[in-house]
Tab-separated table of C-alpha atoms and ligand atoms in Angstrom:
chain	number	residue	atom	x	y	z
F	283	UNK	CA	-14.215	-3.504	20.173
F	284	UNK	CA	-13.901	-7.097	19.864
F	285	UNK	CA	-16.225	-7.062	16.906
F	286	UNK	CA	-14.232	-4.308	15.087
F	287	UNK	CA	-10.986	-6.072	15.656
F	288	UNK	CA	-12.439	-9.188	14.004
F	289	UNK	CA	-13.715	-7.385	11.129
F	290	UNK	CA	-10.204	-6.167	10.360
F	291	UNK	CA	-8.899	-9.666	10.655
F	292	UNK	CA	-11.714	-10.727	8.101
F	293	UNK	CA	-10.711	-7.895	5.958
F	294	UNK	CA	-6.912	-8.788	5.963
F	295	UNK	CA	-7.969	-12.508	5.269
F	296	UNK	CA	-9.896	-11.340	2.175
F	297	UNK	CA	-6.845	-9.451	0.834
F	298	UNK	CA	-4.709	-12.530	1.391
F	299	UNK	CA	-7.255	-15.000	-0.261
F	300	UNK	CA	-7.959	-12.792	-3.252
F	301	UNK	CA	-4.242	-12.027	-3.663
F	302	UNK	CA	-3.378	-15.787	-3.892
F	303	UNK	CA	-6.189	-17.003	-6.045
F	304	UNK	CA	-5.581	-14.086	-8.397
F	305	UNK	CA	-1.960	-15.185	-8.733
F	306	UNK	CA	-3.076	-18.568	-9.674
F	307	UNK	CA	-5.838	-17.697	-12.253
F	308	UNK	CA	-4.420	-14.597	-14.155
F	309	UNK	CA	-7.304	-12.730	-15.776
F	310	UNK	CA	-7.787	-9.997	-18.347
F	311	UNK	CA	-8.966	-6.794	-16.677
F	312	UNK	CA	-11.772	-4.627	-18.284
F	313	UNK	CA	-10.383	-1.131	-18.520
F	314	UNK	CA	-11.784	0.682	-21.567
F	315	UNK	CA	-9.322	3.501	-21.160
F	316	UNK	CA	-6.392	1.167	-21.600
F	317	UNK	CA	-7.084	-1.361	-24.342
F	318	UNK	CA	-3.438	-1.770	-24.954
F	319	UNK	CA	-0.763	-3.354	-22.687
F	320	UNK	CA	-3.151	-5.374	-20.514
F	321	UNK	CA	-0.833	-7.177	-17.939
F	322	UNK	CA	-1.315	-10.726	-17.226
F	323	UNK	CA	-0.571	-10.523	-13.452
F	324	UNK	CA	-3.256	-8.571	-11.574
F	325	UNK	CA	-1.765	-5.809	-9.300
F	326	UNK	CA	-2.024	-6.539	-5.603
F	327	UNK	CA	-5.366	-5.958	-3.781
F	328	UNK	CA	-8.864	-7.460	-3.812
F	329	UNK	CA	-9.852	-8.755	-7.102
F	330	UNK	CA	-13.195	-6.999	-7.323
F	331	UNK	CA	-15.053	-4.983	-4.856
F	332	UNK	CA	-13.771	-1.494	-3.633
F	333	UNK	CA	-11.822	-1.017	-0.307
F	334	UNK	CA	-14.012	-1.844	2.670
F	335	UNK	CA	-14.896	0.971	5.033
F	336	UNK	CA	-11.902	1.691	7.249
F	337	UNK	CA	-12.396	0.303	10.766
F	338	UNK	CA	-12.408	3.160	13.454
F	339	UNK	CA	-10.085	1.325	15.706
F	340	UNK	CA	-7.863	-1.137	13.492
F	341	UNK	CA	-5.332	-3.435	14.830
F	342	UNK	CA	-1.552	-2.061	14.850
F	343	UNK	CA	0.623	-3.293	11.969
F	344	UNK	CA	3.211	-5.772	12.694
F	345	UNK	CA	6.126	-7.232	10.537
F	346	UNK	CA	4.177	-10.371	10.539
F	347	UNK	CA	1.383	-8.716	8.111
F	348	UNK	CA	3.924	-8.779	5.163
F	349	UNK	CA	3.116	-11.070	2.497
F	350	UNK	CA	6.164	-11.460	0.714
F	351	UNK	CA	4.533	-13.167	-2.325
F	352	UNK	CA	3.036	-9.662	-3.368
F	353	UNK	CA	6.689	-8.408	-3.640
F	354	UNK	CA	7.735	-11.567	-5.562
F	355	UNK	CA	4.755	-11.290	-7.875
F	356	UNK	CA	5.435	-7.616	-8.592
F	357	UNK	CA	9.240	-8.469	-9.266
F	358	UNK	CA	8.001	-11.154	-11.977
F	359	UNK	CA	5.387	-8.957	-13.557
F	360	UNK	CA	7.591	-5.857	-13.851
F	361	UNK	CA	10.896	-7.520	-14.760
F	362	UNK	CA	9.789	-10.938	-16.237
F	363	UNK	CA	6.733	-9.926	-18.219
F	364	UNK	CA	7.085	-6.150	-18.877
F	365	UNK	CA	11.042	-6.058	-19.035
F	366	UNK	CA	13.073	-2.884	-19.448
F	367	UNK	CA	11.129	0.295	-18.365
F	368	UNK	CA	13.083	3.246	-19.663
F	369	UNK	CA	11.442	6.287	-17.901
F	370	UNK	CA	9.816	7.740	-21.075
F	371	UNK	CA	8.831	4.639	-22.879
F	372	UNK	CA	5.437	2.604	-23.351
F	373	UNK	CA	6.582	-0.088	-20.999
F	374	UNK	CA	7.142	2.276	-18.407
F	375	UNK	CA	3.857	3.778	-18.931
F	376	UNK	CA	2.205	0.157	-18.673
F	377	UNK	CA	4.231	-0.417	-15.350
F	378	UNK	CA	2.945	2.902	-13.903
F	379	UNK	CA	-0.568	1.859	-14.875
F	380	UNK	CA	-0.048	-1.410	-13.288
F	381	UNK	CA	1.236	-0.105	-9.811
F	382	UNK	CA	-1.366	2.716	-9.859
F	383	UNK	CA	-4.103	0.062	-10.181
F	384	UNK	CA	-2.691	-1.978	-7.320
F	385	UNK	CA	-2.553	1.017	-5.026
F	386	UNK	CA	-6.291	1.855	-6.103
F	387	UNK	CA	-7.278	-1.958	-5.163
F	388	UNK	CA	-5.796	-1.429	-1.934
F	389	UNK	CA	-8.020	1.353	-1.233
F	390	UNK	CA	-5.380	4.339	-1.563
F	391	UNK	CA	-6.056	7.598	-3.344
F	392	UNK	CA	-3.673	7.730	-6.350
F	393	UNK	CA	-2.302	10.798	-7.925
F	394	UNK	CA	-0.095	10.780	-11.078
F	395	UNK	CA	2.633	13.477	-11.391
F	396	UNK	CA	4.048	14.125	-14.710
F	397	UNK	CA	7.816	14.294	-14.665
F	398	UNK	CA	9.585	15.891	-17.693
F	399	UNK	CA	13.121	14.675	-18.473
F	400	UNK	CA	15.736	15.629	-21.009
F	401	UNK	CA	17.341	13.863	-23.590
F	402	UNK	CA	20.723	12.273	-22.514
F	403	UNK	CA	22.672	8.959	-22.156
F	404	UNK	CA	21.757	6.322	-19.536
F	405	UNK	CA	24.530	3.800	-18.810
F	406	UNK	CA	25.742	4.319	-22.400
F	407	UNK	CA	22.496	4.108	-24.287
F	408	UNK	CA	21.026	7.328	-25.903
F	409	UNK	CA	17.783	8.259	-24.415
F	410	UNK	CA	14.993	10.617	-25.820
F	411	UNK	CA	13.496	13.842	-23.978
F	412	UNK	CA	10.034	12.954	-22.716
F	413	UNK	CA	7.893	12.685	-19.843
F	414	UNK	CA	7.810	10.184	-17.021
F	415	UNK	CA	5.355	9.643	-14.092
F	416	UNK	CA	5.388	9.384	-10.331
F	417	UNK	CA	2.631	7.412	-8.880
F	418	UNK	CA	1.570	8.742	-5.353
F	419	UNK	CA	-0.637	6.707	-3.131
F	420	UNK	CA	-2.188	8.476	-0.094
F	421	UNK	CA	-4.461	6.940	2.646
F	422	UNK	CA	-7.996	8.144	2.291
F	423	UNK	CA	-8.403	11.216	4.659
F	424	UNK	CA	-4.838	11.955	4.429
F	425	UNK	CA	-4.423	15.582	6.025
F	426	UNK	CA	-1.376	17.416	4.328
F	427	UNK	CA	-0.414	19.314	7.368
F	428	UNK	CA	-0.289	16.274	9.841
F	429	UNK	CA	2.962	14.462	10.515
F	430	UNK	CA	3.506	11.717	8.063
F	431	UNK	CA	6.286	9.527	6.281
F	432	UNK	CA	7.047	8.700	2.720
F	433	UNK	CA	7.848	5.308	1.464
F	434	UNK	CA	9.050	5.093	-2.052
F	435	UNK	CA	10.914	3.237	-4.725
F	436	UNK	CA	11.965	3.966	-8.478
F	437	UNK	CA	9.908	2.213	-11.046
F	438	UNK	CA	12.243	2.922	-14.080
F	439	UNK	CA	15.205	1.071	-15.432
F	440	UNK	CA	18.353	1.765	-17.674
F	441	UNK	CA	17.394	0.798	-21.116
F	442	UNK	CA	19.210	-2.452	-21.396
F	443	UNK	CA	18.020	-4.096	-18.056
F	444	UNK	CA	14.718	-5.585	-17.054
F	445	UNK	CA	15.550	-4.274	-13.709
F	446	UNK	CA	14.379	-7.289	-11.308
F	447	UNK	CA	16.573	-6.038	-8.557
F	448	UNK	CA	17.116	-2.459	-9.731
F	449	UNK	CA	14.344	-1.714	-8.936
F	450	UNK	CA	11.194	-4.093	-9.213
F	451	UNK	CA	12.548	-5.354	-5.819
F	452	UNK	CA	11.938	-1.917	-4.301
F	453	UNK	CA	8.580	-1.392	-5.866
F	454	UNK	CA	7.438	-4.910	-5.066
F	455	UNK	CA	8.363	-4.359	-1.256
F	456	UNK	CA	6.440	-0.962	-1.349
F	457	UNK	CA	3.311	-2.653	-2.748
F	458	UNK	CA	3.706	-5.482	-0.067
F	459	UNK	CA	3.989	-3.028	2.720
F	460	UNK	CA	1.255	-0.780	1.336
F	461	UNK	CA	-0.979	-3.998	1.359
F	462	UNK	CA	0.263	-4.680	4.803
F	463	UNK	CA	-0.823	-1.458	6.393
F	464	UNK	CA	-4.057	-1.079	4.501
F	465	UNK	CA	-6.538	-1.406	7.329
F	466	UNK	CA	-3.992	-1.410	9.991
F	467	UNK	CA	-2.731	1.154	12.388
F	468	UNK	CA	0.781	2.791	11.830
F	469	UNK	CA	2.460	5.272	14.244
F	470	UNK	CA	2.230	7.972	11.514
F	471	UNK	CA	0.324	7.948	8.051
F	472	UNK	CA	2.250	6.577	5.077
F	473	UNK	CA	2.462	7.906	1.553
F	474	UNK	CA	3.721	5.532	-0.964
F	475	UNK	CA	5.422	6.685	-4.148
F	476	UNK	CA	6.637	4.887	-7.176
F	477	UNK	CA	9.139	7.342	-8.738
F	478	UNK	CA	9.832	7.877	-12.379
F	479	UNK	CA	13.187	8.628	-13.870
F	480	UNK	CA	15.586	7.896	-11.125
F	481	UNK	CA	18.229	6.546	-13.437
F	482	UNK	CA	20.795	8.636	-14.876
F	483	UNK	CA	20.658	10.619	-18.201
F	484	UNK	CA	23.860	12.172	-17.618
F	485	UNK	CA	27.026	12.287	-15.347
F	486	UNK	CA	26.022	15.000	-12.867
F	487	UNK	CA	24.074	15.180	-9.818
F	488	UNK	CA	21.127	16.804	-11.493
F	489	UNK	CA	21.040	14.311	-14.289
F	490	UNK	CA	19.213	11.537	-12.257
F	491	UNK	CA	16.405	11.299	-9.574
F	492	UNK	CA	14.142	13.451	-11.830
F	493	UNK	CA	10.922	11.964	-10.448
F	494	UNK	CA	11.953	12.349	-6.668
F	495	UNK	CA	13.000	16.023	-7.276
F	496	UNK	CA	9.826	16.655	-8.875
F	497	UNK	CA	7.849	15.170	-6.071
F	498	UNK	CA	9.859	17.368	-3.620
F	499	UNK	CA	9.290	20.540	-5.913
F	500	UNK	CA	5.504	19.907	-5.680
F	501	UNK	CA	5.334	19.570	-1.932
F	502	UNK	CA	3.796	22.407	-0.019
F	503	UNK	CA	5.252	24.243	2.756
F	504	UNK	CA	3.057	22.488	5.060
F	505	UNK	CA	3.967	19.120	3.576
F	506	UNK	CA	7.629	19.713	4.031
F	507	UNK	CA	7.144	20.816	7.617
F	508	UNK	CA	5.239	17.743	8.485
F	509	UNK	CA	7.373	15.189	6.836
F	510	UNK	CA	8.933	13.058	9.583
F	511	UNK	CA	11.063	10.735	7.324
F	512	UNK	CA	11.553	9.590	3.772
F	513	UNK	CA	12.711	5.916	2.896
F	514	UNK	CA	13.818	5.102	-0.642
F	515	UNK	CA	13.879	1.232	-1.268
F	516	UNK	CA	16.423	0.719	-4.137
F	517	UNK	CA	17.747	-3.001	-4.695
F	518	UNK	CA	16.305	-4.613	-1.693
F	519	UNK	CA	16.243	-8.165	-2.934
F	520	UNK	CA	20.137	-9.419	-3.015
F	521	UNK	CA	22.118	-10.365	0.087
F	522	UNK	CA	21.558	-11.806	3.511
F	523	UNK	CA	21.825	-8.275	5.237
F	524	UNK	CA	19.851	-5.088	4.636
F	525	UNK	CA	21.953	-2.006	3.747
F	526	UNK	CA	20.691	0.961	5.733
F	527	UNK	CA	22.054	4.187	3.883
F	528	UNK	CA	22.316	7.747	5.117
F	529	UNK	CA	23.303	10.673	2.829
F	530	UNK	CA	25.809	11.878	5.429
F	531	UNK	CA	27.879	9.714	8.062
F	532	UNK	CA	24.698	9.189	9.993
F	533	UNK	CA	21.048	10.549	10.362
F	534	UNK	CA	18.094	10.146	12.224
F	535	UNK	CA	16.047	8.217	9.852
F	536	UNK	CA	18.761	5.942	9.308
F	537	UNK	CA	19.246	5.429	13.195
F	538	UNK	CA	15.609	4.886	13.669
F	539	UNK	CA	15.613	2.166	10.822
F	540	UNK	CA	18.504	0.554	12.229
F	541	UNK	CA	16.894	0.436	15.622
F	542	UNK	CA	13.745	-0.972	14.122
F	543	UNK	CA	15.806	-3.761	12.393
F	544	UNK	CA	17.412	-4.786	15.894
F	545	UNK	CA	13.954	-4.918	17.401
F	546	UNK	CA	12.681	-7.231	14.658
F	547	UNK	CA	16.031	-9.243	14.417
F	548	UNK	CA	16.904	-8.339	10.953
F	549	UNK	CA	20.556	-8.242	10.019
F	550	UNK	CA	21.729	-4.809	8.600
F	551	UNK	CA	24.821	-3.024	7.521
F	552	UNK	CA	25.231	0.598	7.892
F	553	UNK	CA	25.742	2.558	4.429
F	554	UNK	CA	26.988	6.011	5.029
F	555	UNK	CA	27.584	8.512	2.446
F	556	UNK	CA	24.939	6.939	0.335
F	557	UNK	CA	23.547	9.388	-2.155
F	558	UNK	CA	22.661	7.163	-5.134
F	559	UNK	CA	18.730	6.968	-4.736
F	560	UNK	CA	15.700	8.973	-4.263
F	561	UNK	CA	16.265	9.719	-0.554
F	562	UNK	CA	18.960	12.127	-1.851
F	563	UNK	CA	16.389	14.409	-3.462
F	564	UNK	CA	14.805	15.014	0.018
F	565	UNK	CA	17.970	15.401	1.823
F	566	UNK	CA	19.238	17.724	-0.573
F	567	UNK	CA	16.135	19.836	-0.012
F	568	UNK	CA	16.646	19.707	3.891
F	569	UNK	CA	14.263	16.872	4.498
F	570	UNK	CA	14.755	13.683	6.430
F	571	UNK	CA	15.611	10.696	4.258
F	572	UNK	CA	17.263	7.355	4.240
F	573	UNK	CA	17.929	4.320	1.797
F	574	UNK	CA	17.370	0.516	2.293
F	575	UNK	CA	19.336	-1.641	-0.306
F	576	UNK	CA	22.394	-1.256	-2.472
F	577	UNK	CA	24.264	-4.741	-2.158
F	578	UNK	CA	26.206	-5.106	-5.178
F	579	UNK	CA	25.358	-7.926	-7.690
F	580	UNK	CA	26.531	-9.285	-11.041
F	581	UNK	CA	23.569	-8.418	-13.153
F	582	UNK	CA	23.573	-4.645	-12.315
F	583	UNK	CA	22.314	-2.550	-15.102
F	584	UNK	CA	22.522	-5.365	-17.612
F	585	UNK	CA	20.232	-7.826	-19.271
F	586	UNK	CA	21.083	-10.241	-16.465
F	587	UNK	CA	18.961	-8.350	-14.026
F	588	UNK	CA	16.204	-11.027	-14.143
F	589	UNK	CA	13.794	-12.225	-11.431
F	590	UNK	CA	15.988	-15.192	-10.537
F	591	UNK	CA	18.602	-12.515	-9.111
F	592	UNK	CA	16.174	-11.605	-6.323
F	593	UNK	CA	15.723	-13.423	-3.044
F	594	UNK	CA	12.252	-13.618	-1.684
F	595	UNK	CA	13.704	-13.939	1.888
F	596	UNK	CA	15.565	-10.659	1.343
F	597	UNK	CA	12.528	-8.882	0.123
F	598	UNK	CA	10.881	-10.044	3.226
F	599	UNK	CA	13.727	-8.664	5.321
F	600	UNK	CA	13.265	-5.265	3.862
F	601	UNK	CA	9.535	-5.316	4.137
F	602	UNK	CA	9.507	-6.587	7.698
F	603	UNK	CA	12.043	-3.880	8.733
F	604	UNK	CA	9.929	-1.194	7.115
F	605	UNK	CA	6.811	-2.414	8.958
F	606	UNK	CA	8.685	-2.591	12.201
F	607	UNK	CA	9.615	1.157	11.497
F	608	UNK	CA	5.988	1.932	10.771
F	609	UNK	CA	4.473	0.207	13.661
F	610	UNK	CA	3.073	2.159	16.671
F	611	UNK	CA	5.301	2.001	19.616
I	233	LIG	ZN1	18.139	1.912	-8.698
């Protein structure tokens, strides 16, 4: 038992070391299927070899397993290097490929779900019909009928915004949490999703959240029955308190998140009647969901939504809150 625990610790150390050195020495990855748009920032995860064999008795995850630098690097890469990521565009595809590689390097099984979207107007800018993609990461050996949770964040932006806070912040925390729970024990298996096409293409409730609605549409009856909660991370890097949103006045997932925050000593603000993110696609379908994030800020949906807007400390609060929610009790 002691030997197994230490092998987990060594694995965690390798993750940390490789992430750190990779950040200091950006390198070109060799991927013959994607000659274009090679990112200069490697995605999270070990720099070379595949994920180690899962330990049969891994240590429980704790909030201290969060490496905030993973989230910060993702914000810099997605908003600072790639920039605006309209859901059907080439830059979105590049971002989705980068996130998929990050999940694979952490040892997850990755699925890409095509999301067709109509032409429309996104925050005043005409956008074409086309296809976007959800990037779905499941733990190896995931059993669809067993209880589990979904943690997701939208990867797209409105056309005029580099989207550091909205929503590279959410994707960055998703990647950092995926990194923290890899090789650790959680109270339930976690499926991570980077959603395409959350941003509006029109004024109605059916004119946004295309990626998460597609995800819900593709869920099997067994997956719906087994889902114990979905959390959408959307704008989680501004402010000093973490908004915890529920689609109605209150709901069980929101209350569980608020309780986790109290245990971890993280300041929160309840955010009732919150339907402006991907959790709403789940709640609309009768599934349990809640949102983290939504603090107003000056750069919202503008060219001013740059990495400097995002606070590493606030990213860490959101990530630690989620890990406390995911930790075995
Ligand atoms: Zn958003």
